[in-house]
XYZ file of C-alpha atoms in Angstrom:
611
model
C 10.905 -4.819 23.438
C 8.449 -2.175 22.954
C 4.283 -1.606 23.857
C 1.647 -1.549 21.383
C 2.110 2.853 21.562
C 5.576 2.715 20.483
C 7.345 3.244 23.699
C 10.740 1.086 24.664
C 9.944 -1.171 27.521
C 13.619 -2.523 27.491
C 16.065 0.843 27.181
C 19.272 -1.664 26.838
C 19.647 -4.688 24.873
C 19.303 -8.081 26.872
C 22.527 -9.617 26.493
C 22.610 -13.181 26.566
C 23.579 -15.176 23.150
C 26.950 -14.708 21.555
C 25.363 -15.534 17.974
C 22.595 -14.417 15.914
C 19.195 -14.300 17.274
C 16.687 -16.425 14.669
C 13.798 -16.531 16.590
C 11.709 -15.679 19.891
C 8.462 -16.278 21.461
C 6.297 -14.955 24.243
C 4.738 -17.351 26.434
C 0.641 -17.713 26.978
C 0.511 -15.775 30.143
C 2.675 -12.724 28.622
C 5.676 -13.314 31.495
C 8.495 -15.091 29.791
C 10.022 -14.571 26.466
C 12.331 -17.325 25.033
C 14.605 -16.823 22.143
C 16.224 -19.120 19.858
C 20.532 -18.347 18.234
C 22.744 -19.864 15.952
C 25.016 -20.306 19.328
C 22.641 -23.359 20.045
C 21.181 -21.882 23.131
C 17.760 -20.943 24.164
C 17.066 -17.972 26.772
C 14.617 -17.571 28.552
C 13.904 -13.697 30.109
C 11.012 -11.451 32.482
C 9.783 -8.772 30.636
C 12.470 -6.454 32.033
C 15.356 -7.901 30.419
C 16.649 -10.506 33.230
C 18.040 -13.678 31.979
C 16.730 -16.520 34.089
C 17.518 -19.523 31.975
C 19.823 -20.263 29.276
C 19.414 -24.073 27.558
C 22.017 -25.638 25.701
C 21.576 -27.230 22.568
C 23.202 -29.699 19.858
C 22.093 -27.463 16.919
C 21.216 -23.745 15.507
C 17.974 -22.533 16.934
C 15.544 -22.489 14.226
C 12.191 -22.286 16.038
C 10.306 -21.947 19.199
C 7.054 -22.083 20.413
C 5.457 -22.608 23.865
C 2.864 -25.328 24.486
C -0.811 -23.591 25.357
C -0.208 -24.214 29.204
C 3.029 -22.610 29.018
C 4.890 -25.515 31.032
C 6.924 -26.623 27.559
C 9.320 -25.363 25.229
C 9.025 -27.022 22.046
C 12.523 -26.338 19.695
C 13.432 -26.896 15.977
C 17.583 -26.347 15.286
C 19.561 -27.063 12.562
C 21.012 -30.789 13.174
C 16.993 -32.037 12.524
C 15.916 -32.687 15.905
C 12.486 -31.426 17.624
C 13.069 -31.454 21.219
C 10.525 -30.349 24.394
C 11.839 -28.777 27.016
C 10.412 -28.165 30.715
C 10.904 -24.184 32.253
C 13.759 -25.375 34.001
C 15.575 -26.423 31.002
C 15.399 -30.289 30.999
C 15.115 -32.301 27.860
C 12.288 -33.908 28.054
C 12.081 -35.704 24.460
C 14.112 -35.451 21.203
C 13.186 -37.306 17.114
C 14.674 -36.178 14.605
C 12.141 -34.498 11.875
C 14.500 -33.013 9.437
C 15.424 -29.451 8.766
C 12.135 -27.279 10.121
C 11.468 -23.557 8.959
C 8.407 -23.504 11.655
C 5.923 -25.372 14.934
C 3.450 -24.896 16.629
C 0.894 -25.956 19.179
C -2.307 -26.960 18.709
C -4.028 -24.487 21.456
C -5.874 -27.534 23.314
C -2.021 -28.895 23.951
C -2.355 -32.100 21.705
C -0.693 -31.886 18.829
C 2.378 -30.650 17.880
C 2.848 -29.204 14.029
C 6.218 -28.957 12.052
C 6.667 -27.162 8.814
C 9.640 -28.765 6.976
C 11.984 -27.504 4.242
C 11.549 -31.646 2.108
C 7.760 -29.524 1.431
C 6.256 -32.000 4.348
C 3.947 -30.936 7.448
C 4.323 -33.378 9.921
C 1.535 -33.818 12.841
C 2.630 -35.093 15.988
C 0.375 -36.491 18.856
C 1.704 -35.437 22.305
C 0.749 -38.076 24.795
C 2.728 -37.522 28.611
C 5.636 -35.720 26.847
C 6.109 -37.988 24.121
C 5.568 -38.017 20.770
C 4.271 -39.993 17.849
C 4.244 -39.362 14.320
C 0.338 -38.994 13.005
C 0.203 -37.115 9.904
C 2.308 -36.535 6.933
C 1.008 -33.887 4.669
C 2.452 -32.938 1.717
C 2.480 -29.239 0.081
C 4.181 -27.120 -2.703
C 7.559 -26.376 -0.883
C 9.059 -25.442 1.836
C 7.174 -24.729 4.653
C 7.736 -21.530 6.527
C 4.553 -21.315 8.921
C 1.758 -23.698 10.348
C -0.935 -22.191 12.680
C -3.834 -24.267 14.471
C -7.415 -22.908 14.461
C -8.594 -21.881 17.873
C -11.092 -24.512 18.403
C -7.521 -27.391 17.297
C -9.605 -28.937 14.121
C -7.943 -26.865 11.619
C -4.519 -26.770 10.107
C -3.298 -23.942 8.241
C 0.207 -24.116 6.445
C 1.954 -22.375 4.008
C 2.597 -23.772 0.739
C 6.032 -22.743 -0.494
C 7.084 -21.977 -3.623
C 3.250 -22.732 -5.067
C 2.297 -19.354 -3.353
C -0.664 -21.017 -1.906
C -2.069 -21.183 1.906
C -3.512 -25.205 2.712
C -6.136 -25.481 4.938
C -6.230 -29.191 6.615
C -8.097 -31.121 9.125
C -6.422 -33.089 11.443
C -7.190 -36.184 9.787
C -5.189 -35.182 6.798
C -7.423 -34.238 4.119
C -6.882 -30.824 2.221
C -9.768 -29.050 2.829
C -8.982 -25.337 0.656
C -6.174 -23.896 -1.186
C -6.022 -20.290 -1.053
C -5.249 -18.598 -3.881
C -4.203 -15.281 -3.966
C -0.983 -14.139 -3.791
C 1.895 -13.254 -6.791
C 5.006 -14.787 -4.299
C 6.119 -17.148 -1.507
C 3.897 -17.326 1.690
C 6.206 -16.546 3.903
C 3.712 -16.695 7.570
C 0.132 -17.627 8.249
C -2.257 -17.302 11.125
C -5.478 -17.723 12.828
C -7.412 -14.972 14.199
C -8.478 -15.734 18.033
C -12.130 -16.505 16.945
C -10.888 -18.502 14.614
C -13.293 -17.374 11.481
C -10.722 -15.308 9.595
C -6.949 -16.591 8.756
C -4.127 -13.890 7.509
C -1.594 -14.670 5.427
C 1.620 -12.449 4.460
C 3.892 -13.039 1.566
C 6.957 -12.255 -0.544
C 4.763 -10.132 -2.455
C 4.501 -7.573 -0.188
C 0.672 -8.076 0.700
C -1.329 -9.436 3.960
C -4.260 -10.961 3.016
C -6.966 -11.972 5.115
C -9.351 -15.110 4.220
C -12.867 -17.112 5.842
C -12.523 -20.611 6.446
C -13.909 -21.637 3.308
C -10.686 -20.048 1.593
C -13.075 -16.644 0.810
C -10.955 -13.334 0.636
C -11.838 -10.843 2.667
C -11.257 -6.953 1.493
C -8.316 -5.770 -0.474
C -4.682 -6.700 0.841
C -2.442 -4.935 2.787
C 0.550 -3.557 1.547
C 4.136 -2.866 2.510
C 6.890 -2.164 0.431
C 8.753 -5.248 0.906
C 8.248 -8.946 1.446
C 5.858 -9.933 4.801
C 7.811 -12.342 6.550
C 5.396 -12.087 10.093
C 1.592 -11.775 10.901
C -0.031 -11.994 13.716
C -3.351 -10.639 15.666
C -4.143 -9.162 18.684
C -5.932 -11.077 21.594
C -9.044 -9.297 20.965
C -8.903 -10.226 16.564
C -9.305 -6.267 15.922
C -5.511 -5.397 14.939
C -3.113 -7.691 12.825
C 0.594 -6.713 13.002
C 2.999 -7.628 10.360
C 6.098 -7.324 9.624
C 8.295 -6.994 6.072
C 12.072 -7.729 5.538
C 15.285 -5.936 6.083
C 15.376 -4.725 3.034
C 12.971 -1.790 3.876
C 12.062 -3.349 7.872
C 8.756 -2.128 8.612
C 6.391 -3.264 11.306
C 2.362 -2.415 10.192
C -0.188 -2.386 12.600
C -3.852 -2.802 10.390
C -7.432 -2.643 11.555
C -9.232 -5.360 10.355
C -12.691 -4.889 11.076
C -12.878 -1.613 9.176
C -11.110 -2.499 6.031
C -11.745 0.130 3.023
C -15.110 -0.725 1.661
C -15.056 0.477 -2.352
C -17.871 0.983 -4.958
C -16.757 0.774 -8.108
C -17.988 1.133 -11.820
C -16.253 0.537 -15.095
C -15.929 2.080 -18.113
C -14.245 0.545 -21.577
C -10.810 1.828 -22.113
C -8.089 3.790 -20.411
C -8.448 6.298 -17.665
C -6.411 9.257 -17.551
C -7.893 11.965 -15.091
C -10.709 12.215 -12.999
C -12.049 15.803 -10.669
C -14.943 16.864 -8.674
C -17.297 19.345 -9.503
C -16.434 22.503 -6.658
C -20.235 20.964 -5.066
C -18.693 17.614 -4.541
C -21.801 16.695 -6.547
C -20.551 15.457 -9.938
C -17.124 13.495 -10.975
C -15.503 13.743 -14.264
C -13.626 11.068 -15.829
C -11.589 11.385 -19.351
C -9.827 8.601 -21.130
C -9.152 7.119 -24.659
C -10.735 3.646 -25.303
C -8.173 1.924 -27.688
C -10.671 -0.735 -29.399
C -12.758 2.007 -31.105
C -10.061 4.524 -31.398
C -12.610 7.120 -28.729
C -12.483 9.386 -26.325
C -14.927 9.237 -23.884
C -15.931 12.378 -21.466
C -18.194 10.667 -18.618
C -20.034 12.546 -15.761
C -21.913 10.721 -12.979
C -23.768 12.529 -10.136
C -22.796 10.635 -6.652
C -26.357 11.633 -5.119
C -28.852 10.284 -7.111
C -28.791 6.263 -6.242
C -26.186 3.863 -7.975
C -24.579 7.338 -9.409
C -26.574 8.183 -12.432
C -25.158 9.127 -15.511
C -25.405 12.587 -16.479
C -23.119 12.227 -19.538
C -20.872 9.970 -21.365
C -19.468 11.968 -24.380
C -17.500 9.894 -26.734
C -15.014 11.376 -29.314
C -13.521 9.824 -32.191
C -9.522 9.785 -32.570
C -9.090 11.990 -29.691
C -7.628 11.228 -26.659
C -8.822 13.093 -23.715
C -6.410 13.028 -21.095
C -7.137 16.041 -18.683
C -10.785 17.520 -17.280
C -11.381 20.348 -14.853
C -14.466 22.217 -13.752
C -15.542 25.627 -14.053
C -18.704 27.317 -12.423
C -20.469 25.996 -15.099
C -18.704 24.118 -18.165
C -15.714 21.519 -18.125
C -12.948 21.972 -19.685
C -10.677 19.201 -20.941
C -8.080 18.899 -23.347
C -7.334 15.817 -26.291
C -4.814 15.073 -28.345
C -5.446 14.239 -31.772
C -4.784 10.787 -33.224
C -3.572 9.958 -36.843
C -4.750 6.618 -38.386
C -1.365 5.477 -38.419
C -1.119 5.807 -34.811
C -4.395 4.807 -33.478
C -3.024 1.755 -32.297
C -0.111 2.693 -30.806
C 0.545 3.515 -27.070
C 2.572 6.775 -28.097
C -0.177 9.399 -29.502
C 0.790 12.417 -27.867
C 1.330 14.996 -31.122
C -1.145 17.635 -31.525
C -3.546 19.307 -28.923
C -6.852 20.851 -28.904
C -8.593 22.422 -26.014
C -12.395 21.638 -25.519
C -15.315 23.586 -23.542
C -18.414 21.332 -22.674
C -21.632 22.894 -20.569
C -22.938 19.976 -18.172
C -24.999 18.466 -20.688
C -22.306 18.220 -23.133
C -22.863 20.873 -25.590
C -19.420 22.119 -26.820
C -19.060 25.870 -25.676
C -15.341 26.512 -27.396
C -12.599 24.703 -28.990
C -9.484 26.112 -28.848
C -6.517 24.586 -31.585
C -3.470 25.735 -31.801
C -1.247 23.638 -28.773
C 0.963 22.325 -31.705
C 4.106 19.892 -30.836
C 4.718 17.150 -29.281
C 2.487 17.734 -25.814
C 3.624 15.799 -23.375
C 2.170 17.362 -20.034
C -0.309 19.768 -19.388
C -2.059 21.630 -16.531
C -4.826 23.864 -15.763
C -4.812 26.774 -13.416
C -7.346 27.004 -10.737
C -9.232 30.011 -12.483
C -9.611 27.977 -15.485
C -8.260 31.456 -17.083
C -4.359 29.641 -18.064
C -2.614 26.401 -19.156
C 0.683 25.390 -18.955
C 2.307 22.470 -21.198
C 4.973 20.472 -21.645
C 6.878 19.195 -24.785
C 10.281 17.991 -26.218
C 10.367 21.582 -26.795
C 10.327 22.779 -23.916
C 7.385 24.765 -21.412
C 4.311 27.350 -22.584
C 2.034 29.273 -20.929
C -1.376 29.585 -22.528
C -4.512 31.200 -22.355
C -8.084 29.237 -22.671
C -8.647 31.214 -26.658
C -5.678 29.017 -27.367
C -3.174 31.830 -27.208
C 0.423 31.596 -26.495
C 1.303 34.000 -23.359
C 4.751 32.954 -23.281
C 7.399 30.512 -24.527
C 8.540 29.760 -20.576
C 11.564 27.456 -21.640
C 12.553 25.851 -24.224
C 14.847 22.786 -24.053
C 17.442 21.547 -25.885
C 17.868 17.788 -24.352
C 15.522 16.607 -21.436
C 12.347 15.858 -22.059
C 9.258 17.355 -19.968
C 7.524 14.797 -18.390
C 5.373 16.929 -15.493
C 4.642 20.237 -15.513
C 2.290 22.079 -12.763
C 0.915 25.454 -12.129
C 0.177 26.938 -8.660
C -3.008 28.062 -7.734
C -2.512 31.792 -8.149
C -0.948 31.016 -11.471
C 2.221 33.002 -10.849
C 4.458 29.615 -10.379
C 5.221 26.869 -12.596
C 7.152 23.682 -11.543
C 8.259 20.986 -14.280
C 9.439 17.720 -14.332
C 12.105 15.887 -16.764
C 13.385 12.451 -17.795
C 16.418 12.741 -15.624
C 14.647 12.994 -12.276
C 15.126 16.827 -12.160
C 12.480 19.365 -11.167
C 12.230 23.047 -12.099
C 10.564 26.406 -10.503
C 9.607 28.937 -13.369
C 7.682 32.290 -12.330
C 5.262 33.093 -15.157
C 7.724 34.929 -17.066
C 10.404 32.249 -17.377
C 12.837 33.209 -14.579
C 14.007 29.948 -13.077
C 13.839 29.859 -9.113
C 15.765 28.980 -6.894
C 17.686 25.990 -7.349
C 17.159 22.783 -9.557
C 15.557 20.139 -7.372
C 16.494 16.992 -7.576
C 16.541 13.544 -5.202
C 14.674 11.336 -7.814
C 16.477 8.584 -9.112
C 14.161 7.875 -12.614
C 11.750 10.576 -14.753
C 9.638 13.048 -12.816
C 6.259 11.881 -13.410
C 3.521 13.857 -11.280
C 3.647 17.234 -10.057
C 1.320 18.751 -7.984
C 1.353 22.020 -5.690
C -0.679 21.839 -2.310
C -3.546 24.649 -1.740
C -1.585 27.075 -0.432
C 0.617 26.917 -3.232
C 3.571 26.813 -0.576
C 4.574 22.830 -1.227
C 5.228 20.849 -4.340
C 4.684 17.265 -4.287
C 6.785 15.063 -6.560
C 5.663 11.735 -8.053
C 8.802 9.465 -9.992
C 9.173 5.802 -11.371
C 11.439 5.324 -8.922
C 8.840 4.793 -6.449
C 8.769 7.960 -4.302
C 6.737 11.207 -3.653
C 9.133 14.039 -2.507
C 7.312 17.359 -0.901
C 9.326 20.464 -1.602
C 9.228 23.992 -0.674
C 9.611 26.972 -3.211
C 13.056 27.313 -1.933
C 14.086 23.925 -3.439
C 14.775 22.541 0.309
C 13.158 18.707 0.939
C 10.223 18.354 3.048
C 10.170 15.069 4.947
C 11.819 12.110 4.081
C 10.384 10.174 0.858
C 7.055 8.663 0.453
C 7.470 5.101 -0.341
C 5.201 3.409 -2.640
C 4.882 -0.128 -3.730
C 5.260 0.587 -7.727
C 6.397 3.926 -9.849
C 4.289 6.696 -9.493
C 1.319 7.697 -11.645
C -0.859 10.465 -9.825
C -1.042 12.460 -6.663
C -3.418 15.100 -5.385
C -3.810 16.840 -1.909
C -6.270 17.232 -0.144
C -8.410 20.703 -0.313
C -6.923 21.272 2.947
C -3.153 20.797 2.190
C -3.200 18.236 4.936
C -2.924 14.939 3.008
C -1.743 13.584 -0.067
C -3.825 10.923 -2.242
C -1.093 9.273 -4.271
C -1.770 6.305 -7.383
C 1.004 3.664 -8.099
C 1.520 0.759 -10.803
C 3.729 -1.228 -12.562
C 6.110 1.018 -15.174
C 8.515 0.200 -18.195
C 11.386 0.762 -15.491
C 9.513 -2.066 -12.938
C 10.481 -5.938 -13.172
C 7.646 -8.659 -12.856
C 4.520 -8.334 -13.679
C 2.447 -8.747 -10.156
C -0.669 -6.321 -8.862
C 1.667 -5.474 -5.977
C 2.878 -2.192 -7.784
C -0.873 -0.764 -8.560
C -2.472 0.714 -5.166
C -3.752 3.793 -4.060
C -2.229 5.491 -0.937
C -3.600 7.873 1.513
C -0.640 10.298 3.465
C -0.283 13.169 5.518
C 1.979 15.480 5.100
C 5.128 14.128 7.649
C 5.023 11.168 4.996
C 3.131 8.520 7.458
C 0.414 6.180 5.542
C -3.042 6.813 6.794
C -4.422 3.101 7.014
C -3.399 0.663 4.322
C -2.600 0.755 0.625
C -5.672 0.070 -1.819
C -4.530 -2.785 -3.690
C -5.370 -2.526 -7.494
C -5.131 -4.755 -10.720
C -3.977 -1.938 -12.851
C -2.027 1.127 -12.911
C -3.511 4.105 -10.891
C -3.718 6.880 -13.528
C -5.851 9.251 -11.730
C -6.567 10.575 -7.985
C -8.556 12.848 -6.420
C -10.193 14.147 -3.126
C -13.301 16.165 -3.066
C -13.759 19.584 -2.218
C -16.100 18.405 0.722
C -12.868 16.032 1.648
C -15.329 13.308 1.978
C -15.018 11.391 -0.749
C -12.611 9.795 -2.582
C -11.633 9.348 -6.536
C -9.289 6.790 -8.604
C -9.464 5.588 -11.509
C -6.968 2.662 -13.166
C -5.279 1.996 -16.506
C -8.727 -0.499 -17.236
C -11.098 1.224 -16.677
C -12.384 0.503 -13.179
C -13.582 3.578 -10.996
C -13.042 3.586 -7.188
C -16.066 6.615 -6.592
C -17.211 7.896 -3.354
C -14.820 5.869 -0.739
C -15.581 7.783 2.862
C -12.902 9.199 4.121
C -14.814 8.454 7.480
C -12.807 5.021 7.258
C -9.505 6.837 7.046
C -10.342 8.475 9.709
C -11.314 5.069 12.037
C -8.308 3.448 11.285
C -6.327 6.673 12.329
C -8.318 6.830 15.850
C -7.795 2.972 16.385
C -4.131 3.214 15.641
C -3.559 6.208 17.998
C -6.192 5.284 20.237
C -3.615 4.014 23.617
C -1.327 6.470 22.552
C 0.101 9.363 25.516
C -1.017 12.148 23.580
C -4.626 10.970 23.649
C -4.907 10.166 26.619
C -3.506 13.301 28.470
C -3.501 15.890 25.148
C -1.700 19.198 26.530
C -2.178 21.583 22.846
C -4.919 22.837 20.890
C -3.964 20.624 18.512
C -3.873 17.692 20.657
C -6.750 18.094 21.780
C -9.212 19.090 18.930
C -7.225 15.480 17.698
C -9.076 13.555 20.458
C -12.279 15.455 20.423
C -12.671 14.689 16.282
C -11.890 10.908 17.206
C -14.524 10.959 19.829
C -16.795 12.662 18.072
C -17.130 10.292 14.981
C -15.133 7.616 15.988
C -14.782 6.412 19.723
């Protein structure tokens, strides 16, 4: 048993079943907890571990729930019988119901709710501890949670294999069916004012909904399926919790959910920066019904973003931008007829230099081969790029500097250069990273940990730590020694960008849905906020494409991502980042009594813009 800041309230286990425990509940007043085995008992315990009842039964504990007054034990097991139970562990009425995945209370004590595997809710009236049938409602499948409103008028259920949440009154008619999520609901609940109802599901998302079945926000994401949700007293943090598999409990903020302006453009994104002012953001990307290129600029301070550009080239695909001083810089691959329509164009190269009103300055050709990864330095002054060849370092005229590697069987997917442009890391096919100085001496040793291709590389500020993006649904950080940093970053899908943050404290990170990825749900495409010990700052973004491109601006105020279809996420404060962060860490030890620097300037930031 553990407190909302983390800390173990019981230090030893509370022996008291010889079986499996399948399920436990706190009672109303926060003094008992009762849980449910497959020995066919129930316990009851204090909140320091004492046993002070244990209830045989006929059947496998399946479910438990206390009635709002916290005077009865209502229990589902496994031979089909609902019984009620007083505290001291007398039967006070048994029917049998069938086999029941969840009950539930109805909070003014009247009704009693039972989710059932034959796809049935049944309602039960509860009249001097006994029971009548009411209500038979039928759903999509088997029913693995039921929840009351608040105020007892409303029924929520979920609806099996139909991926749906019901919404009932208690007279039996269906009022809304949620739609919403890609897999099973597997748990569904009210919050304590009753106006908002959460739902978590086999496809790895919390959602949150009105009464009148309206989403609220984006979902929340784990890595696995939700099998729990459930809010605090006050309604301003849901807690759920995701399956063995990858076991995770989440606590979420739900009155500051991110808020996100977006735009769209037609076609493909494939990188997006700031201007060094913070001012402007570039976006490149090929648009595969006219066979274009588009280079867009928007400036974020005059209102709804006004464009300040939107360059279109034919039969070139622009796939990276960065700023200079002055000018942009971006490079595109050219397109033969005979490929225009494929999803494989990467063959010849050409370097382009824009001024802000998109007036070419340069173009630099000569990149030949089969490009399939490039980077700029932070000068603007070199480029690196990978091919099936193998790794060159360039200069902006188009010149070759040096031949860094060349490679006789993997393929480069990722290559990066660090900001003093004296280190180059790149990525293969087999999951294998590579340190080059700018001469084409290998470093150190080969890293590897990655399980599929090495998609994204990226070094932090400093130029100290590489970050490591792969299909196989990780970020890595690495020093220049080769040695890990942290354990993995865990994503949802494979991994399609990363950035950090100008201050080497955070990592923005893009997922989706790969070639190497089964299904074809929105769970894989989100965009993830980190720090650098590998914990997720609030909750995943939840996309509907691919995330190609991320980025944090130089001002670290703003945020950037753009998806495989062309929507834009511009301009998303970091301010909200920063409140779920506060909120989270808000009861914790450290902030209340902070002892270092650190510590402390941690609490003074949260009550400066948050608290």
């Amino acid at each position: 048993m553990w407190d909302v800041t983390g800390n173990q309230i019981w230090q030893t286990p509370a022996n008291g079943h010889t079986e499996s425990v399948t399920t436990i509940a706190l009672s109303p007043n926060g003094q008992i907890i009762a849980s449910g085995s497959e020995d066919k008992t129930i316990c009851l315990w204090d909140l320091q571990g004492n046993l002070i009842k244990r209830i045989k039964t006929q059947g496998k504990i399946t479910g438990i729930t206390f009635s709002p007054d916290g005077q009865t034990i209502a229990s589902t097991s496994g031979d089909g019988r609902l019984r009620l139970w007083d505290m001291e562990g007398n039967e006070l009425f048994s029917v049998n119901v069938g086999y029941v995945w969840s009950v539930a209370f109805s909070p003014d004590g009247k009704f009693l709710a039972t989710g059932n595997e034959n796809k049935t809710v049944q309602l039960w009236n509860i009249q001097d501890q006994q029971i009548s049938k009411a209500l038979v409602y039928q759903t999509g499948g088997a029913v693995h949670s039921v929840a009351f409103s608040p105020d007892s008028k409303m029924l929520a259920t979920s609806g099996g294999w139909s991926n749906l949440v019901y919404l009932w009154d208690l007279k039996g008619n269906l009022l809304q069916e949620l739609q919403g999520h890609d897999g099973s609901v597997r748990s569904v609940t009210f919050s304590p004012d009753g106006k908002t109802i959460a739902s978590g599901s086999e496809d790895g998302t919390v959602r949150l909904w009105d009464r009148k079945g309206t989403p609220i926000g984006n979902p929340f994401s784990h890595e696995d399926s939700v099998l729990s949700v459930g809010f605090s007293p006050d309604g301003k943090i849901l807690a759920s919790g995701s399956s063995p598999s990858k076991g995770s409990v989440r606590l979420w903020d739900v009155q500051h959910t991110q808020q996100q302006r977006s735009l769209e453009v037609q076609g493909e994104i494939w990188s997006i920066s700031f201007s060094p002012n913070s001012r402007i953001i570039g976006i490149v990307g090929f648009d595969w019904n006219t066979s274009e290129g588009f280079l867009l600029l928007q400036d974020l301070q005059q209102k709804n973003r006004g464009k300040i550009l939107n360059k279109k080239l034919k039969n070139k695909q622009i796939t990276t931008i960065a700023f200079g001083p002055n000018s942009i810089l971006v490079s595109a691959f050219n397109l033969s007829d005979n490929l225009s329509q494929t999803n494989d164009p990467l063959f010849t190269d050409d370097l382009l230099l824009f001024d802000l009103q998109g007036k070419t300055l340069d173009h630099v050709q000569g990149l030949q081969g089969s490009i399939t990864a490039i980077d700029f330095s932070k000068d603007g002054k070199s480029i690196v790029s990978g091919s099936r060849d193998g790794i060159s370092l360039w200069d902006v005229q188009g010149n070759q500097i040096h031949l860094v590697k060349q490679f006789e069987h993997e393929e480069v997917f990722s290559v990066s250069i660090s900001p003093n442009g004296q280190i180059i890391a790149s990525g293969d096919s087999e999951g294998n990273i590579y340190i080059w100085n700018r001469q084409g001496k290998k470093i150190g040793q080969i890293l590897q940990g990655h399980e599929q291709q090495v998609s994204v590389l990226t070094f932090s500020p400093d130029g100290n730590t590489i970050a490591s993006g792969s299909w196989d649904h990780t970020i890595r950080l690495w020093n220049l020694n080769g040695q890990p940093i942290s354990q993995p970053f865990q994503h949802s899908g494979s991994i399609f960008s990363a950035n950090f943050s100008p201050d080497g404290k955070f990592l923005l990170s893009g997922s989706g849905r790969s070639s190497y990825d089964n299904g074809y749900s929105n769970y894989y495409n989100a965009i993830w906020l980190w720090d650098v010990q590998g914990n997720m700052i609030g909750q995943a973004i939840q996309q509907q494409a691919p995330v190609k491109a991320v980025a944090l601006s130089p001002d670290e105020l703003g945020i950037l991502a753009g998806s495989r279809d062309g929507r834009i996420f511009a301009n998303i404060p970091q301010t909200s980042w920063l409140h779920v962060a506060c909120e989270r860490l808000k009861y914790h030890p450290v902030m209340k009594n902070p002892k270092t620097p650190e510590q402390r300037g941690a609490k003074d930031t949260c009550q400066k813009f948050v608290w």
